[in-house]
PDB file of C-alpha atoms in Angstrom:
ATOM      1  CA  MET A 248     -10.947 -13.372   0.845  1.00  0.00           C
ATOM      2  CA  LEU A 249     -10.122 -11.454  -1.986  1.00  0.00           C
ATOM      3  CA  LEU A 250      -6.979  -9.380  -2.167  1.00  0.00           C
ATOM      4  CA  ALA A 251      -6.598  -6.654  -4.663  1.00  0.00           C
ATOM      5  CA  ASP A 252      -2.876  -5.147  -4.892  1.00  0.00           C
ATOM      6  CA  ASP A 253      -0.521  -4.173  -7.405  1.00  0.00           C
ATOM      7  CA  HIS A 254       2.325  -4.643  -5.201  1.00  0.00           C
ATOM      8  CA  ASP A 255       3.365  -8.340  -6.372  1.00  0.00           C
ATOM      9  CA  LEU A 256       5.695  -9.292  -3.390  1.00  0.00           C
ATOM     10  CA  PHE A 257       3.207  -7.450  -0.860  1.00  0.00           C
ATOM     11  CA  ARG A 258      -0.040  -9.073  -2.226  1.00  0.00           C
ATOM     12  CA  GLU A 259       1.918 -12.598  -2.674  1.00  0.00           C
ATOM     13  CA  SER A 260       3.273 -12.033   0.991  1.00  0.00           C
ATOM     14  CA  VAL A 261       0.221 -11.063   2.587  1.00  0.00           C
ATOM     15  CA  ALA A 262      -1.891 -13.693   0.757  1.00  0.00           C
ATOM     16  CA  ALA A 263       0.546 -16.451   1.910  1.00  0.00           C
ATOM     17  CA  MET A 264       0.478 -15.180   5.683  1.00  0.00           C
ATOM     18  CA  VAL A 265      -3.110 -15.068   5.958  1.00  0.00           C
ATOM     19  CA  SER A 266      -3.729 -17.971   4.235  1.00  0.00           C
ATOM     20  CA  ALA A 267      -0.909 -20.081   6.651  1.00  0.00           C
ATOM     21  CA  ASP A 268      -1.406 -18.352   9.592  1.00  0.00           C
ATOM     22  CA  GLY A 269      -4.901 -16.872   9.831  1.00  0.00           C
ATOM     23  CA  LYS A 270      -6.362 -20.230   8.011  1.00  0.00           C
ATOM     24  CA  VAL A 271      -8.292 -17.970   5.510  1.00  0.00           C
ATOM     25  CA  GLU A 272      -8.411 -19.213   1.957  1.00  0.00           C
ATOM     26  CA  VAL A 273      -7.175 -16.139  -0.512  1.00  0.00           C
ATOM     27  CA  VAL A 274      -7.653 -15.203  -3.667  1.00  0.00           C
ATOM     28  CA  SER A 275      -5.244 -12.560  -5.067  1.00  0.00           C
ATOM     29  CA  VAL A 276      -5.381 -10.214  -8.234  1.00  0.00           C
ATOM     30  CA  SER A 277      -3.555  -6.796  -9.172  1.00  0.00           C
ATOM     31  CA  GLY A 278      -6.216  -4.762 -10.136  1.00  0.00           C
ATOM     32  CA  LEU A 279      -9.337  -3.547  -9.807  1.00  0.00           C
ATOM     33  CA  GLN A 280     -11.014  -4.725 -12.913  1.00  0.00           C
ATOM     34  CA  ALA A 281      -9.397  -8.171 -12.229  1.00  0.00           C
ATOM     35  CA  ALA A 282     -11.298  -7.731  -8.788  1.00  0.00           C
ATOM     36  CA  LEU A 283     -14.494  -6.791  -9.977  1.00  0.00           C
ATOM     37  CA  ASP A 284     -14.368  -9.730 -12.691  1.00  0.00           C
ATOM     38  CA  MET A 285     -13.829 -12.093  -9.783  1.00  0.00           C
ATOM     39  CA  LEU A 286     -16.783 -10.857  -7.335  1.00  0.00           C
ATOM     40  CA  ALA A 287     -19.030 -11.879 -10.576  1.00  0.00           C
ATOM     41  CA  LYS A 288     -17.813 -15.060 -10.451  1.00  0.00           C
ATOM     42  CA  GLN A 289     -17.144 -16.291  -6.607  1.00  0.00           C
ATOM     43  CA  HIS A 290     -19.013 -15.396  -3.341  1.00  0.00           C
ATOM     44  CA  PHE A 291     -16.301 -14.034  -0.631  1.00  0.00           C
ATOM     45  CA  ASP A 292     -16.588 -13.116   2.927  1.00  0.00           C
ATOM     46  CA  LEU A 293     -14.099 -10.141   2.570  1.00  0.00           C
ATOM     47  CA  VAL A 294     -12.698  -7.933  -0.188  1.00  0.00           C
ATOM     48  CA  LEU A 295      -9.637  -5.804   0.446  1.00  0.00           C
ATOM     49  CA  LEU A 296      -8.938  -3.214  -2.047  1.00  0.00           C
ATOM     50  CA  ASP A 297      -5.402  -1.200  -2.721  1.00  0.00           C
ATOM     51  CA  TYR A 298      -6.116   2.433  -2.789  1.00  0.00           C
ATOM     52  CA  GLN A 299      -3.325   3.159  -5.022  1.00  0.00           C
ATOM     53  CA  MET A 300      -3.769   0.036  -7.638  1.00  0.00           C
ATOM     54  CA  PRO A 301      -4.918   0.774 -11.147  1.00  0.00           C
ATOM     55  CA  GLY A 302      -8.576   1.412 -11.617  1.00  0.00           C
ATOM     56  CA  MET A 303      -9.272   2.684  -8.303  1.00  0.00           C
ATOM     57  CA  ASN A 304      -9.201   6.482  -9.298  1.00  0.00           C
ATOM     58  CA  GLY A 305      -9.361   7.349  -5.561  1.00  0.00           C
ATOM     59  CA  LEU A 306     -12.219   5.850  -3.915  1.00  0.00           C
ATOM     60  CA  GLU A 307     -14.087   5.434  -7.043  1.00  0.00           C
ATOM     61  CA  GLY A 308     -12.950   1.760  -7.474  1.00  0.00           C
ATOM     62  CA  LEU A 309     -14.262   1.412  -3.538  1.00  0.00           C
ATOM     63  CA  GLY A 310     -18.068   2.234  -4.910  1.00  0.00           C
ATOM     64  CA  ARG A 311     -17.338   0.084  -7.996  1.00  0.00           C
ATOM     65  CA  ALA A 312     -16.841  -3.220  -5.701  1.00  0.00           C
ATOM     66  CA  ILE A 313     -19.716  -2.466  -3.347  1.00  0.00           C
ATOM     67  CA  ASN A 314     -22.071  -1.819  -5.807  1.00  0.00           C
ATOM     68  CA  ALA A 315     -20.864  -5.191  -7.909  1.00  0.00           C
ATOM     69  CA  ALA A 316     -20.980  -7.226  -4.428  1.00  0.00           C
ATOM     70  CA  PRO A 317     -23.633  -5.510  -1.905  1.00  0.00           C
ATOM     71  CA  LYS A 318     -23.388  -8.055   0.473  1.00  0.00           C
ATOM     72  CA  VAL A 319     -19.823  -8.589   0.549  1.00  0.00           C
ATOM     73  CA  PRO A 320     -17.695  -6.208   3.140  1.00  0.00           C
ATOM     74  CA  VAL A 321     -15.239  -4.366   1.354  1.00  0.00           C
ATOM     75  CA  ALA A 322     -12.227  -2.522   2.728  1.00  0.00           C
ATOM     76  CA  VAL A 323      -9.284  -0.370   1.654  1.00  0.00           C
ATOM     77  CA  MET A 324      -5.608  -0.527   2.367  1.00  0.00           C
ATOM     78  CA  SER A 325      -3.171   1.775   1.954  1.00  0.00           C
ATOM     79  CA  GLY A 326       0.630   2.766   2.429  1.00  0.00           C
ATOM     80  CA  THR A 327      -0.422   6.064   3.921  1.00  0.00           C
ATOM     81  CA  THR A 328      -2.220   6.299   7.644  1.00  0.00           C
ATOM     82  CA  LEU A 329      -4.110   9.456   6.616  1.00  0.00           C
ATOM     83  CA  ARG A 330      -7.046  10.089   9.160  1.00  0.00           C
ATOM     84  CA  ASP A 331      -8.924  11.675   6.552  1.00  0.00           C
ATOM     85  CA  LEU A 332      -8.521   9.363   3.778  1.00  0.00           C
ATOM     86  CA  ALA A 333      -9.655   6.390   6.498  1.00  0.00           C
ATOM     87  CA  ASN A 334     -12.609   8.257   7.302  1.00  0.00           C
ATOM     88  CA  GLU A 335     -13.729   9.210   3.765  1.00  0.00           C
ATOM     89  CA  ALA A 336     -13.382   5.485   3.072  1.00  0.00           C
ATOM     90  CA  LEU A 337     -15.674   4.599   6.050  1.00  0.00           C
ATOM     91  CA  ALA A 338     -17.985   7.081   5.071  1.00  0.00           C
ATOM     92  CA  CYS A 339     -18.200   5.533   1.428  1.00  0.00           C
ATOM     93  CA  GLY A 340     -19.074   2.411   2.659  1.00  0.00           C
ATOM     94  CA  ALA A 341     -16.284   0.695   3.546  1.00  0.00           C
ATOM     95  CA  VAL A 342     -16.028  -1.759   6.277  1.00  0.00           C
ATOM     96  CA  GLY A 343     -11.926  -0.867   7.215  1.00  0.00           C
ATOM     97  CA  PHE A 344      -9.041   0.982   6.750  1.00  0.00           C
ATOM     98  CA  VAL A 345      -6.001  -1.124   6.943  1.00  0.00           C
ATOM     99  CA  PRO A 346      -2.579   0.777   6.867  1.00  0.00           C
ATOM    100  CA  LYS A 347      -0.233  -1.702   4.901  1.00  0.00           C
ATOM    101  CA  THR A 348       2.292  -1.423   7.653  1.00  0.00           C
ATOM    102  CA  LEU A 349       0.179  -3.307  10.018  1.00  0.00           C
ATOM    103  CA  GLY A 350       1.975  -6.461  11.202  1.00  0.00           C
ATOM    104  CA  ILE A 351       0.749  -9.882  10.221  1.00  0.00           C
ATOM    105  CA  LYS A 352      -1.275 -10.994  13.153  1.00  0.00           C
ATOM    106  CA  ALA A 353      -2.684  -7.434  13.421  1.00  0.00           C
ATOM    107  CA  MET A 354      -3.672  -8.271   9.845  1.00  0.00           C
ATOM    108  CA  ILE A 355      -5.395 -11.600  10.307  1.00  0.00           C
ATOM    109  CA  ALA A 356      -7.008 -10.323  13.168  1.00  0.00           C
ATOM    110  CA  ALA A 357      -8.578  -7.277  11.200  1.00  0.00           C
ATOM    111  CA  VAL A 358      -9.479  -9.358   8.572  1.00  0.00           C
ATOM    112  CA  LYS A 359     -11.750 -12.034  10.593  1.00  0.00           C
ATOM    113  CA  ARG A 360     -13.294  -9.016  12.288  1.00  0.00           C
ATOM    114  CA  MET A 361     -14.111  -7.294   9.107  1.00  0.00           C
ATOM    115  CA  ALA A 362     -15.430 -10.703   7.614  1.00  0.00           C
ATOM    116  CA  ALA A 363     -17.594 -11.111  10.756  1.00  0.00           C
ATOM    117  CA  GLY A 364     -18.864  -7.193  10.122  1.00  0.00           C
ATOM    118  CA  GLU A 365     -17.014  -5.339  12.287  1.00  0.00           C
ATOM    119  CA  ILE A 366     -15.699  -1.852  11.507  1.00  0.00           C
ATOM    120  CA  PHE A 367     -12.067  -1.898  11.434  1.00  0.00           C
ATOM    121  CA  ALA A 368      -9.965   1.464  11.272  1.00  0.00           C
ATOM    122  CA  PRO A 369      -6.634   1.488  13.664  1.00  0.00           C
ATOM    123  CA  LEU A 370      -7.095   4.997  15.177  1.00  0.00           C
ATOM    124  CA  SER A 371      -3.671   4.926  17.250  1.00  0.00           C
ATOM    125  CA  MET A 372      -2.217   4.343  13.761  1.00  0.00           C
ATOM    126  CA  LEU A 373      -4.101   7.232  11.683  1.00  0.00           C
ATOM    127  CA  ASP A 374      -2.949  10.693  11.929  1.00  0.00           C
ATOM    128  CA  ASP A 375      -3.246  14.031  10.640  1.00  0.00           C
ATOM    129  CA  PRO A 376       0.189  14.557   8.792  1.00  0.00           C
ATOM    130  CA  PRO A 377       1.610  17.757   6.656  1.00  0.00           C
ATOM    131  CA  PRO A 378       0.104  18.064   3.064  1.00  0.00           C
ATOM    132  CA  LEU A 379       1.241  14.762   0.944  1.00  0.00           C
ATOM    133  CA  GLY A 380       3.778  16.522  -0.829  1.00  0.00           C
ATOM    134  CA  ALA A 381       5.541  17.798   2.336  1.00  0.00           C
ATOM    135  CA  PRO A 382       7.895  15.123   3.221  1.00  0.00           C
ATOM    136  CA  LEU A 383       8.847  14.530  -0.408  1.00  0.00           C
ATOM    137  CA  ASP A 384       9.688  18.274  -0.790  1.00  0.00           C
ATOM    138  CA  ASP A 385      12.314  17.884   1.887  1.00  0.00           C
ATOM    139  CA  LEU A 386      14.499  15.388  -0.330  1.00  0.00           C
ATOM    140  CA  THR A 387      17.303  16.653  -2.324  1.00  0.00           C
ATOM    141  CA  ARG A 388      17.449  15.955  -6.144  1.00  0.00           C
ATOM    142  CA  ARG A 389      19.595  13.075  -5.394  1.00  0.00           C
ATOM    143  CA  GLU A 390      17.177  11.481  -3.011  1.00  0.00           C
ATOM    144  CA  ARG A 391      14.589  11.646  -5.236  1.00  0.00           C
ATOM    145  CA  GLU A 392      16.373  10.207  -8.021  1.00  0.00           C
ATOM    146  CA  VAL A 393      17.192   7.284  -5.626  1.00  0.00           C
ATOM    147  CA  LEU A 394      13.875   7.224  -4.455  1.00  0.00           C
ATOM    148  CA  GLU A 395      12.602   6.570  -8.081  1.00  0.00           C
ATOM    149  CA  GLY A 396      14.885   3.977  -8.592  1.00  0.00           C
ATOM    150  CA  ILE A 397      13.740   2.379  -5.210  1.00  0.00           C
ATOM    151  CA  CYS A 398       9.857   2.807  -6.861  1.00  0.00           C
ATOM    152  CA  ASP A 399      11.088   0.662 -10.147  1.00  0.00           C
ATOM    153  CA  GLY A 400      12.177  -1.903  -7.883  1.00  0.00           C
ATOM    154  CA  LYS A 401      15.858  -1.405  -8.255  1.00  0.00           C
ATOM    155  CA  SER A 402      18.530  -2.614  -5.827  1.00  0.00           C
ATOM    156  CA  ASN A 403      21.053  -0.216  -4.509  1.00  0.00           C
ATOM    157  CA  LYS A 404      23.799  -1.816  -6.972  1.00  0.00           C
ATOM    158  CA  GLU A 405      21.601  -1.198  -9.949  1.00  0.00           C
ATOM    159  CA  ILE A 406      20.228   2.484  -8.956  1.00  0.00           C
ATOM    160  CA  ALA A 407      24.218   3.504  -8.506  1.00  0.00           C
ATOM    161  CA  ARG A 408      25.175   2.356 -11.882  1.00  0.00           C
ATOM    162  CA  ASP A 409      21.969   4.334 -13.343  1.00  0.00           C
ATOM    163  CA  LEU A 410      23.428   7.497 -11.181  1.00  0.00           C
ATOM    164  CA  ASP A 411      26.839   6.425 -11.505  1.00  0.00           C
ATOM    165  CA  ILE A 412      27.689   6.723  -7.943  1.00  0.00           C
ATOM    166  CA  GLN A 413      29.117   4.576  -5.467  1.00  0.00           C
ATOM    167  CA  GLU A 414      26.815   1.895  -4.312  1.00  0.00           C
ATOM    168  CA  VAL A 415      27.867   3.003  -0.237  1.00  0.00           C
ATOM    169  CA  THR A 416      26.780   6.858  -1.606  1.00  0.00           C
ATOM    170  CA  ILE A 417      23.223   5.242  -2.676  1.00  0.00           C
ATOM    171  CA  LYS A 418      22.813   3.130   0.838  1.00  0.00           C
ATOM    172  CA  LEU A 419      23.515   6.567   2.750  1.00  0.00           C
ATOM    173  CA  HIS A 420      20.919   8.288   0.831  1.00  0.00           C
ATOM    174  CA  VAL A 421      18.620   5.443   1.156  1.00  0.00           C
ATOM    175  CA  LYS A 422      19.159   5.716   5.140  1.00  0.00           C
ATOM    176  CA  THR A 423      18.348   9.778   4.985  1.00  0.00           C
ATOM    177  CA  LEU A 424      15.410   9.755   2.684  1.00  0.00           C
ATOM    178  CA  THR A 425      13.882   6.806   4.916  1.00  0.00           C
ATOM    179  CA  ARG A 426      14.447   8.899   7.996  1.00  0.00           C
ATOM    180  CA  LYS A 427      12.901  11.897   6.316  1.00  0.00           C
ATOM    181  CA  LEU A 428       9.866  10.602   5.045  1.00  0.00           C
ATOM    182  CA  GLY A 429       9.409   8.829   8.747  1.00  0.00           C
ATOM    183  CA  ALA A 430       9.735   5.609   6.801  1.00  0.00           C
ATOM    184  CA  LYS A 431      10.499   2.244   8.326  1.00  0.00           C
ATOM    185  CA  ASN A 432      12.444   0.644   5.147  1.00  0.00           C
ATOM    186  CA  ARG A 433      12.833   1.550   1.518  1.00  0.00           C
ATOM    187  CA  THR A 434       9.429  -0.693   0.734  1.00  0.00           C
ATOM    188  CA  HIS A 435       7.562   1.646   3.005  1.00  0.00           C
ATOM    189  CA  ALA A 436       9.280   4.784   1.545  1.00  0.00           C
ATOM    190  CA  ALA A 437       8.211   3.665  -1.837  1.00  0.00           C
ATOM    191  CA  MET A 438       4.770   3.495  -0.822  1.00  0.00           C
ATOM    192  CA  ILE A 439       4.608   6.918   0.836  1.00  0.00           C
ATOM    193  CA  ALA A 440       5.772   8.137  -2.348  1.00  0.00           C
ATOM    194  CA  ARG A 441       3.596   6.378  -4.501  1.00  0.00           C
ATOM    195  CA  ASP A 442       0.478   7.350  -2.393  1.00  0.00           C
ATOM    196  CA  SER A 443       1.917  11.045  -2.163  1.00  0.00           C
ATOM    197  CA  GLY A 444       1.480  10.785  -6.077  1.00  0.00           C
ATOM    198  CA  MET A 445       4.858  12.443  -6.627  1.00  0.00           C
ATOM    199  CA  VAL A 446       6.819   9.606  -7.969  1.00  0.00           C
ATOM    200  CA  ARG A 447       4.722   7.064 -10.744  1.00  0.00           C
ATOM    201  CA  PRO A 448       4.190   3.748  -9.432  1.00  0.00           C
TER     202      PRO A 448
END
């Protein structure tokens, strides 16, 4: 399997767990061009592309990957669970839409099903939320600043130092903003912010 995602920690964690628990050989890269280069050199049974990574330009990158290897099933991953995005990806030729919030066992099962030629789109996990900007619009200025720090990979201590406030206050802001965004944790909050296009990757 070829896994393309620019979040190093996420990519390496998924690759390691799918390789170990799913007994699937995984090659991982951090951008679309690197994925296209790999497809030109090697055959894969499945390609998983992060929707928001460099070079994707929405679903244009999906089309480029499909054209590069017409016989290889290509699926899209996303930190958000938008039904419209999933439907659009499938309409563009993707064999699946994989929310990044999937548990590892479900992820492995999805990988095997898609590699076998099945379509994967977990309808129970997909929804029609308010416009993408709406959850972030509910954040205060300070919560947005904290979220930007999270998206930059900074710890609570580093964010507190940057904003010149107490670390315990940062923890409270993180708790509040994750609740407002409906995020499971700070990593999920960063994915939502990035996929919303309101916070830079």
